[in-house]
Coordinates of C-alpha atoms in Angstrom, one line a residue:
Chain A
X30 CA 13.6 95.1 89.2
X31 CA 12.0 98.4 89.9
X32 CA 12.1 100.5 93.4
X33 CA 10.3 103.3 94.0
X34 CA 12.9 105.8 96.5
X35 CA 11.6 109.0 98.0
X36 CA 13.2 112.2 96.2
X37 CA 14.8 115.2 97.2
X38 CA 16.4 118.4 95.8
X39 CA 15.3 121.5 94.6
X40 CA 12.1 122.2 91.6
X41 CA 12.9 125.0 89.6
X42 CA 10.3 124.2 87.0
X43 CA 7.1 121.7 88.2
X44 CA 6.0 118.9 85.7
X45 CA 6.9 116.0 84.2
X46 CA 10.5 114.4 82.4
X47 CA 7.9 113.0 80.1
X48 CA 5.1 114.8 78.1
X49 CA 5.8 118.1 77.8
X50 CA 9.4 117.8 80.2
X51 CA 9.0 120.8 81.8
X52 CA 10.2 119.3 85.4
X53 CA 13.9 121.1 86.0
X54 CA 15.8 120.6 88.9
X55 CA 18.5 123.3 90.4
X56 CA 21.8 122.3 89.2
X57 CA 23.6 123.4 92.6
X58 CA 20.8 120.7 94.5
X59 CA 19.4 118.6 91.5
X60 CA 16.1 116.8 91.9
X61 CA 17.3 113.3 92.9
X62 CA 16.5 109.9 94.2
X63 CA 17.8 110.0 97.9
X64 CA 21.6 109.9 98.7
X65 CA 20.9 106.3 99.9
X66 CA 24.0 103.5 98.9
X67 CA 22.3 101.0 96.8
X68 CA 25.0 98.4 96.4
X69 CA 26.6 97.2 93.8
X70 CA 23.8 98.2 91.6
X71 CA 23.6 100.6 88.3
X72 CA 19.6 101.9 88.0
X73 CA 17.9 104.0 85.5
X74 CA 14.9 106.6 85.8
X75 CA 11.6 105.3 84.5
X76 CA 9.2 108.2 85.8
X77 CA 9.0 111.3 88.7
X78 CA 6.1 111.4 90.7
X79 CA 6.0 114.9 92.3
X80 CA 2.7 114.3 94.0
X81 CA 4.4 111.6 96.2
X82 CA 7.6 112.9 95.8
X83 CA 9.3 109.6 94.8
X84 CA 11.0 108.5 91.2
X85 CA 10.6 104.7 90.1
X86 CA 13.8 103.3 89.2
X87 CA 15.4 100.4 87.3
X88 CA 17.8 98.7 88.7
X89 CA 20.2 96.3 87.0
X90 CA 23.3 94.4 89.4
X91 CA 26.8 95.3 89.0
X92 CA 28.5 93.2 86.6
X93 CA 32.1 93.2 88.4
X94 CA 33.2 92.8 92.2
X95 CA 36.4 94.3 93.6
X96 CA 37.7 92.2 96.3
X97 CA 40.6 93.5 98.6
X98 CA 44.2 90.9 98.6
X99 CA 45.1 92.1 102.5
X100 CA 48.3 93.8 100.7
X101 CA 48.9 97.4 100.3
X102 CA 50.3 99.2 97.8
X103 CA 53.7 100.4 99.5
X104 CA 54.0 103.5 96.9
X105 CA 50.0 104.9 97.1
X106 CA 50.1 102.9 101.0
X107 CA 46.3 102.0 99.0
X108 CA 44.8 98.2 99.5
X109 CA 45.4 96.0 96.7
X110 CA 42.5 94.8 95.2
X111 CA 41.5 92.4 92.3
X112 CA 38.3 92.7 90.1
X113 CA 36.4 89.7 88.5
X114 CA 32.9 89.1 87.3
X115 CA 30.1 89.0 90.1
X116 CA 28.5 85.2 89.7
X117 CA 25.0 84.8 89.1
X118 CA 24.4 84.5 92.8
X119 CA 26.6 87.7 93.9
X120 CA 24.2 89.2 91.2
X121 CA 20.6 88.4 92.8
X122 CA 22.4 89.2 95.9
X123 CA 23.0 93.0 94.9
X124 CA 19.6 93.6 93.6
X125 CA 17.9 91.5 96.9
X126 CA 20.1 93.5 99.3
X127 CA 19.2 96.7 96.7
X128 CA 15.6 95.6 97.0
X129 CA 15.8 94.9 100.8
X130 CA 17.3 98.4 101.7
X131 CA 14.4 100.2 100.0
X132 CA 11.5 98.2 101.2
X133 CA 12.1 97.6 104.5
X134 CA 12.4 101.2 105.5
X135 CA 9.5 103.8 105.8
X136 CA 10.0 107.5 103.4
X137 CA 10.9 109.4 106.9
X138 CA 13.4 106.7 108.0
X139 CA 15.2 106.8 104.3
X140 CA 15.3 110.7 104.5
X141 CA 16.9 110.2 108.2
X142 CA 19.3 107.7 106.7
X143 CA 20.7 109.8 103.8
X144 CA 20.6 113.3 105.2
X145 CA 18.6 114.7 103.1
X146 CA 16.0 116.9 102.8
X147 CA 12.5 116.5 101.6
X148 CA 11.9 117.2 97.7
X149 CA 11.7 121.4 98.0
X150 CA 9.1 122.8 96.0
X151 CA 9.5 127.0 96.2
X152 CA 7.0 127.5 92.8
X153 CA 4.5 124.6 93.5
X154 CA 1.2 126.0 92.7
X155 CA 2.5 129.5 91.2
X156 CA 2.1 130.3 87.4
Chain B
X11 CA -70.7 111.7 74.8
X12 CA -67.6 110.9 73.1
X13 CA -65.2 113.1 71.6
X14 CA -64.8 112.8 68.1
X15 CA -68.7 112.3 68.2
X16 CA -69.3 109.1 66.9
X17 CA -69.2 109.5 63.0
X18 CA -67.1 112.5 63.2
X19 CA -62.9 113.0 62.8
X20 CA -60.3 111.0 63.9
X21 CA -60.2 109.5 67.5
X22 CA -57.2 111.1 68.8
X23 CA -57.4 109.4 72.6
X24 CA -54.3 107.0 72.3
X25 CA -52.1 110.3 70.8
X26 CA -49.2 110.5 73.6
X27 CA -46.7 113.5 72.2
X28 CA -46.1 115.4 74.7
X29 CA -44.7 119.5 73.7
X30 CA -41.6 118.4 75.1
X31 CA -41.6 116.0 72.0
X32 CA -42.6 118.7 69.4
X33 CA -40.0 121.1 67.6
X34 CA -40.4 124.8 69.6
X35 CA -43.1 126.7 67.8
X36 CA -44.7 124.2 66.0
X37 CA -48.2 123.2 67.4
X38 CA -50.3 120.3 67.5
X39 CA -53.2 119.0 68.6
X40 CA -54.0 116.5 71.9
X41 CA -56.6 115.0 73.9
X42 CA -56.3 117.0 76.9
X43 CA -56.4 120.7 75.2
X44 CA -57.1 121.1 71.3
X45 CA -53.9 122.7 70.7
X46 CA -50.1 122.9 72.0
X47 CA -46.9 124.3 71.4
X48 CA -44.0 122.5 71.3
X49 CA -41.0 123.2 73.3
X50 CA -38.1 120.8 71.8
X51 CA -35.1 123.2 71.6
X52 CA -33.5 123.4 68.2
X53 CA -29.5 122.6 68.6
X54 CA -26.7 122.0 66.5
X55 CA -23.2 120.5 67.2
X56 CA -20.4 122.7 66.4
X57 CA -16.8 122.4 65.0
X58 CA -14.7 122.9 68.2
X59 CA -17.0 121.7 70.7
X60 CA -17.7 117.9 72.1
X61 CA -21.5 119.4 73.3
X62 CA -24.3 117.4 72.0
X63 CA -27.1 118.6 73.6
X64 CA -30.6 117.4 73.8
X65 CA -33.4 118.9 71.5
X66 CA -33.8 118.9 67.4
X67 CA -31.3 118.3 65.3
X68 CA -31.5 119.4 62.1
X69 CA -28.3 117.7 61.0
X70 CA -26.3 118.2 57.8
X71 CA -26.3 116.6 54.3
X72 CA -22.6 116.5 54.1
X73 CA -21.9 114.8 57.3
X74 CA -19.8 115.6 60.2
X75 CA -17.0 116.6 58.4
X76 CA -18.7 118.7 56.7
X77 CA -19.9 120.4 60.3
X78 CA -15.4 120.3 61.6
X79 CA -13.7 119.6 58.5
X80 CA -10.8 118.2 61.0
X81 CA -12.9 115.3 60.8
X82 CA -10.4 113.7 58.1
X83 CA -8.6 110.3 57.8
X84 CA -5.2 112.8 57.5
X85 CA -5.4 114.3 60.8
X86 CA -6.3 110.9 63.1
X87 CA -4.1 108.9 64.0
X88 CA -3.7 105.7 61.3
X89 CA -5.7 102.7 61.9
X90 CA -8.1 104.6 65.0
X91 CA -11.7 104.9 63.3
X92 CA -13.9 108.0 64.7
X93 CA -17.3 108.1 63.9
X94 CA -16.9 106.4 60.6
X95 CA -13.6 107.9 59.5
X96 CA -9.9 105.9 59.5
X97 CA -6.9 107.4 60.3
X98 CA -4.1 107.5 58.3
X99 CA -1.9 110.1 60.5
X100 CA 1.6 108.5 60.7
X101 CA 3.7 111.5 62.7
X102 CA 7.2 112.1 61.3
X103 CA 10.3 111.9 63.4
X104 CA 13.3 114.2 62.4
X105 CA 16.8 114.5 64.1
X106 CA 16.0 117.2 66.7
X107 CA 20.0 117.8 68.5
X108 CA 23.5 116.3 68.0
X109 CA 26.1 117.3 70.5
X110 CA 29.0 116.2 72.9
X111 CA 31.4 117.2 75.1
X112 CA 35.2 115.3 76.2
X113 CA 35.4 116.4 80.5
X114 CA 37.3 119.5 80.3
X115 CA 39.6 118.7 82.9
X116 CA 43.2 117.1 82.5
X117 CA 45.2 114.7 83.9
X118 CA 47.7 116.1 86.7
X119 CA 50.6 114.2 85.7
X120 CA 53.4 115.4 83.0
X121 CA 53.9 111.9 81.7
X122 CA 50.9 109.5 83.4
X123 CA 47.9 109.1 81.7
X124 CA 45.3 109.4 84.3
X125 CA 44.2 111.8 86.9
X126 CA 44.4 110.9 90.3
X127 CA 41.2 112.4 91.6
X128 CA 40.2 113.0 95.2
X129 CA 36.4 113.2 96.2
X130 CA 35.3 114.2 99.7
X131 CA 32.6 111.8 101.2
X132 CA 28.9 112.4 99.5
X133 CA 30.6 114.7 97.2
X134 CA 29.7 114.6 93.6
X135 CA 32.3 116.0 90.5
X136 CA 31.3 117.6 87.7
X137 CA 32.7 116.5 84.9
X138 CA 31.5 117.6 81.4
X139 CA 28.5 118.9 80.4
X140 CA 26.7 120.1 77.5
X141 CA 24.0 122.7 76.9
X142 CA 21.7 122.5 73.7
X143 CA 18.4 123.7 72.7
X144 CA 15.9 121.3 72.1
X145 CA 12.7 121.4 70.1
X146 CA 9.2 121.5 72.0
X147 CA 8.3 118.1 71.0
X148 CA 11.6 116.6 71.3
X149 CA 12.7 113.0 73.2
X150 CA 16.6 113.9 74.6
X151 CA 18.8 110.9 74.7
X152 CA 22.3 111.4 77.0
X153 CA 24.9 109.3 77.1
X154 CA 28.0 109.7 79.4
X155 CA 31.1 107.5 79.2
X156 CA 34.4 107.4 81.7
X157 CA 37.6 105.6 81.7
X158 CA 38.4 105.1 85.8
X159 CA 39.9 103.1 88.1
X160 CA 38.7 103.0 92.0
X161 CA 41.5 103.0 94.8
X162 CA 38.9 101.7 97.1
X163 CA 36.5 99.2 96.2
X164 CA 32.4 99.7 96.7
X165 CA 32.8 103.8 97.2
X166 CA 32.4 105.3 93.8
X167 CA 29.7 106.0 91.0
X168 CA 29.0 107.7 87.8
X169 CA 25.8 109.5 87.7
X170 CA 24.3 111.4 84.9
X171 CA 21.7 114.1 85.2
X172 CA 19.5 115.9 82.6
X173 CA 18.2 119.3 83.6
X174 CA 18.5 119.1 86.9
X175 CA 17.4 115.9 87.0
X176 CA 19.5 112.6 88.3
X177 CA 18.4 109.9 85.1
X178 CA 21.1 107.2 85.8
X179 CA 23.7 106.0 88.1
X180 CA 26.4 103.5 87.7
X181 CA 27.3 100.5 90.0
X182 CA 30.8 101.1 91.9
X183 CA 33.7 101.8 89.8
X184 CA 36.3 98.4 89.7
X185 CA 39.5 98.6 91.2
X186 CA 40.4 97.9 87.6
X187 CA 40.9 100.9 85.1
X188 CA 37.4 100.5 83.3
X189 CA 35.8 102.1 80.6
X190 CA 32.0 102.4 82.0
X191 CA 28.8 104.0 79.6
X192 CA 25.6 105.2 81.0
X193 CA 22.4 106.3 79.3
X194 CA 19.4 108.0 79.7
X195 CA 16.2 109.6 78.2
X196 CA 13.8 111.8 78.8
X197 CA 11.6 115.1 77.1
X198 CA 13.5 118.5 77.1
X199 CA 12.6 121.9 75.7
X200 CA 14.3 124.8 75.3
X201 CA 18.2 125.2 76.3
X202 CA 19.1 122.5 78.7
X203 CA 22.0 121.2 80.4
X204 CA 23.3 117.7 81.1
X205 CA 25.9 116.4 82.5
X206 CA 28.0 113.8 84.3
X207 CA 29.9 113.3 87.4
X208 CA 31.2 111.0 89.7
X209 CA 29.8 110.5 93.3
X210 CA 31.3 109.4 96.5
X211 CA 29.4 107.2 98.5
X212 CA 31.6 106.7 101.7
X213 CA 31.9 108.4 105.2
X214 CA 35.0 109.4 104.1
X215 CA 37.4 111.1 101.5
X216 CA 37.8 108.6 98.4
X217 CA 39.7 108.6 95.2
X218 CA 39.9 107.3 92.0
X219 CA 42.4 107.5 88.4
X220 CA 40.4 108.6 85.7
X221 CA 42.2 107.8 82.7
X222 CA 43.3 110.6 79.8
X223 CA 41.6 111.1 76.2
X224 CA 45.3 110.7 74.8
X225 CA 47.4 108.8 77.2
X226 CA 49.4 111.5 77.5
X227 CA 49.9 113.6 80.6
X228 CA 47.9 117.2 80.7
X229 CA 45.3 115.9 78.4
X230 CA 41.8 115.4 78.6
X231 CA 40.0 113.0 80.8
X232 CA 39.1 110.2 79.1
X233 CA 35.0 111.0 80.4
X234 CA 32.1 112.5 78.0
X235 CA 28.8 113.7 77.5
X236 CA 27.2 113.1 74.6
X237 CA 23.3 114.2 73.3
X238 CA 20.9 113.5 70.8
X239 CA 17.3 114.1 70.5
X240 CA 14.6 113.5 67.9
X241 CA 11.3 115.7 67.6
X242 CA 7.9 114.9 65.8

């Protein structure tokens, strides 16, 4: 499933990760999808678009799901928790509550949810 | 009376040329007036230019390639046929980069093997990173790998970023240790960095173990960068 989430960070360099791959992003404030929780969800880059300041992603559901016992850890005074393969349900559900997150919120109210900035673009237009 | 006089010349009333038709500088004759000049510009289509202008060709005995000699079945791309000619242009990949990098930081404990890793909320952790140059035409592949178990479930992920640019992100790390791979691609040129880290998604201060390269305490993390890239 794909997502298309609104970017921010810094551009160092302008352009493209494909082609010729001169986009860079500042290391200290990369260029990045925004800071938004997706769930239980691993995702992958499939292209930048600077002119609408977004990056398409692909997004895959997490494979395993940590569930708490109710005990703690008397040592660490941590929750105890076990792990075990998502089902096929918990699955769709991480990619529909992935899917739902994105698309039923406008670009401004995802920047207001994250905290973050809009994409900043200090050389855009300079040689 | 008629013009040709009956019995004399050719009749020339049907004759429709026009001196737009003619070649400039060459002359004819018409119904209107005896003689004209034509005015058809003389061009020529060049190597290096995609004009092909209205007017007289000349053209050439040896064809277009013998007008841009880049006009060769070696220098198209195989199978794509222009004007006449079929490619047979295969482009040849070659190993561009090779390099890696194990997390340069060590595990805290003199005889644990894992690092018991605060991360303040939203933070992110560097990890390990690797700078290489890469070739103009190159496609970079990075790959970053940890070994890590979550205290808290749902809280923290591995991200991986190539110059400066987040590629990938892991789902939440398990509350059981885990070994967890992530991969990306994309063009670089020149020296680049990439790297990995781990990211904190709560409101709050979270922590993780990340295990140790050697089980043994004061090693390595057990978390890498690795990166490749082919060019044409």
């Amino acid at each position: 499933m794909n997502l298309i989430i609104p970017l921010t960070g810094t551009v160092l360099v302008e352009g493209s990760v494909w082609g010729d791959g001169k986009l860079s992003g500042d290391d200290k404030d990369p260029i990045r999808p925004v800071d938004i929780d997706l769930g239980n969800v691993s995702w992958t880059m499939v292209d930048t678009d600077l002119e609408n300041e977004t990056m398409e992603i692909e997004v895959t559901p997490g494979d395993t799901v940590s569930e708490p016992t109710g005990e703690i850890d008397l040592e660490t005074k941590e929750p105890i928790y076990i792990s075990r393969p998502a089902t096929k349900e918990e699955r769709a559900g991480f990619l529909r509550d992935a899917q739902k997150l994105i698309e039923t919120h406008t670009k401004d109210e995802l920047y207001q949810m994250s905290g973050c900035s809009r994409l900043k673009r200090p050389f855009k237009g300079k040689k | 009376m008629s013009y040709p006089p009956q019995g004399l010349g050719v009749n020339v009333s049907d004759a429709d040329a026009a001196v737009g038709d003619v070649k400039s500088g060459k002359t004819f004759y018409a119904v209107a007036s005896p003689k004209k000049t034509g005015t058809m510009p003389t061009k020529a289509i060049v190597a290096g230019s995609d004009l092909y202008e209205e007017g007289y060709h000349a053209g050439d005995p040896g064809g277009l390639d013998a007008i841009d000699t880049d006009l060769a079945p070696a220098k198209i791309k195989k199978d794509v046929v222009i004007f006449g000619k079929t490619g047979t242009y295969t482009p040849t990949l070659a190993e561009d980069v090779l390099g890696s990098q194990i997390s340069g930081l060590t595990t805290g404990y003199a005889d644990g093997g894992t690092q018991h890793q605060p991360l303040a909320a939203g933070a992110d952790l560097d990890l390990a990173s690797k700078t290489q140059t890469y070739a103009t035409t190159s496609r970079a592949v990075a790959v970053g790998f940890i070994n890590v178990k979550a205290s808290f479930a749902n809280t923290i992920k591995l991200r991986l970023y190539m110059d400066g640019v987040l590629v990938t992100e892991s789902a939440y790390f398990s509350t059981s240790a885990t070994t967890y791979i992530t991969a990306s691609t994309r063009a670089l040129s020149g020296s680049k960095t990439c790297k990995i880290t781990i990211h904190n998604y709560a409101g709050a201060e979270k922590w993780c173990n990340i295990g140790s390269a050697s089980g043994a305490g004061g090693s390595k993390l057990a978390a890498g960068i690795g990166v490749g890239s082919i060019k044409v």
